[in-house]
Amino acid sequence: MVPVRMSRTGQGSNSAQLRHFNERIVLQALRRLGEASKADLARAAGLTNNSVGGIIRDLEALGLVRDIGKKREGQRGQPATMLTLDPAGAFAIGVRLDRVGIEVVRVDFGGRILARRGHDMVLPAPDVAVDLVTRDVESLLAEVPPAERVRLAGIGVAQPFNLGSWLRELELPSSSFKLWDDFDFAEALGRATGLTVFAENDGNAAAIAELFYGKGRQIDDFLYVFMGGAIGGGLVMAGDCVHGVTGNAGDIAMMPVPGSRLPSAPAPTRPFDVLLTRASLTALKRHLTWHGIEAESLAEVSEVLARRPRPKAVSEWIDDCVAALVPAFLSVVSLIDMPHIVIDADVDGGLLNELIDDLDRALEAASPESVRRPLFFRGSFGPEAGALGAATLPLFFNFSPRSSILTGAAGSIRETHHAAE
Amino acid sequence: MVPVRMSRTGQGSNSAQLRHFNERIVLQALRRLGEASKADLARAAGLTNNSVGGIIRDLEALGLVRDIGKKREGQRGQPATMLTLDPAGAFAIGVRLDRVGIEVVRVDFGGRILARRGHDMVLPAPDVAVDLVTRDVESLLAEVPPAERVRLAGIGVAQPFNLGSWLRELELPSSSFKLWDDFDFAEALGRATGLTVFAENDGNAAAIAELFYGKGRQIDDFLYVFMGGAIGGGLVMAGDCVHGVTGNAGDIAMMPVPGSRLPSAPAPTRPFDVLLTRASLTALKRHLTWHGIEAESLAEVSEVLARRPRPKAVSEWIDDCVAALVPAFLSVVSLIDMPHIVIDADVDGGLLNELIDDLDRALEAASPESVRRPLFFRGSFGPEAGALGAATLPLFFNFSPRSSILTGAAGSIRETHHAAE
């Protein structure tokens, strides 16, 4: 019998963890409500007025919550002091590494991107990337008044899992990518900057942005899908991002699907093809090229997608993409009983609405007896999802009420500490 | 836009919940260690010696933990008092409803089945079943000395999701099953017995038995698969059973797979077939019949499976079953990053070992670049899994450290209260 990794759960909890958790529950309630009185928050969080009062005092002192004046609720009674999150109370730096670009952004506590640096380039060797990103981080921090820099929650890094894989399907050169497979970028960036770095794969990071700042303010359970050069995803269950034992839960790119019916698709090398080969903008571009339509940049692809009447190449790819997504989503529904799917994309031109309509129709035809169809939603951030997701990691990790705070259980974002003090 | 179910998470926690949780963490540590000193438990649970001392005093008073004498640890030092769970400290009744049988068992806190009642029959109409099971519960309770009856943790009911569905694939008459689709058996049984009833679908219940009394004592994350007349499953992540929004997470029976290659299989009615049609003992029996081999009962099927040389009909079905399980398991690995799969079955005759070997080989051939293969394990309880799973529900619900105790979050077993007092 093979050796088994021993349990990581099973740790008790204490009252410091409890206070910590309740503070975050109050922040969450305020993030969801937008503005609220202490009584509203106590009701929403299931806490006593007293403990909410103490928590709000602390959060105000930290600058995370501010008073926006009194408001009368209903017809009678005293007007209540209304509270809201202060966007200036914290900020984070996000680094999105992609196979074809690097983006570095500064984001406030309200989830707004305040500044950015970008590099459109095939990802360079790891040490070159560390230097580049370190300079960007320094320049983004230099714009922040020195007194405000203590509000930095940390740096978040989002990068595709296994950068050196799937290069054939993504039509990329293999040269420098292989160097990335054994390179710990978050660790190197932590060392270079002296700051705390949080890392997740790009699908989970974008899902966390959607959870913290997007649809997650209304729904607690969704599969998040991002259609980019590759297809990425993340899994939100009971209000938390499911990390998975190796950090790759929600990696729908690798889900098995039948081979593509498009003549432009590469022949599968194994009994099943993977979703990545069919449902990705790389597959779309490949099919456009096969039809003699050149569209290299995302802007060019969006332009082709927006053409009316729809080019035949686009319709053919959408059909093939939907046919590939149907068994993947049927698996999601039956395996994790998932009622909602949020889809976002790096382009638009009407693509998302059409995908959602077609998927809805195709799932109606394909869903087995007694299996409910999921509801589809458009994602909130489009091409910003990756960079915002990266920057959300430190904010989510520091300010979200994850049950692992209480239990010490699995599922935490990987964190590299390099105290700046 | 469609209406959205509002968030159920977001509740704060308090110190009573905390004590509650830590008690269960100590019980879990003791269940995993078998026997342990207070110092061992404090170490395993990450709690202070003081708080473990207080918790143990309470658990001893409740009869859940007992002292088994002193033992010297290592060469030096005072011998320490060793503790163990007391199997007599609690008990539960489990009711397993199946399309072709009813089983009612009494199980102790150690997970041992002490007594049982069984009915091999196509499931009767709901009201008839309630009467039958109520009489069995009463007769099982009558065997318990009156003073001990207060130790009853409750009744657990495990039944397939949507009993009235999939009758064609399972070769069953539709007559009485349709009545079950809108019938709340747990509620009716609670009313008839005046006892608290916990309900889960059969796959989740068996997974919970494996989590509480089987492999879950060593591993925190596994997909549980049970091969019976249908195929069932449950999902264990971070040491808890994932219930799912409608209670059907882990329902792998409905996962989409390509159509069967066996001439005995019914033609699929939709673009994809479901795993149920190919990977189930019903599919095996159908294929045996097609080859002229009659095997009606589980004992007869086991006998056919044990024949050497292996009948051609059996090998053909195993190949088709493995071919259907491969895409399902590839989906599980990529979607939820699942490292372990536990498989159990209602029969043996060498089936489980052969399935596991074949699956391992087939997944090696089919796994995409950079995707890890899961490790397979045999389940712990075989044909007992269903009934033990049902009885485990009240014990798990009352004595397992689920993080939802602290957070009030989603995922609890459905519970029907009918206080007996």
Coordinates of C-alpha atoms in Angstrom, one line a residue, chain A residues 60 78 198 245 344 418:
Chain A
E60 CA -12.6 52.4 12.8
Q78 CA -33.7 57.9 16.6
F198 CA 0.5 35.5 -1.5
V245 CA -4.9 19.7 -1.9
D344 CA -16.0 35.8 -17.8
H418 CA 9.6 38.4 4.4

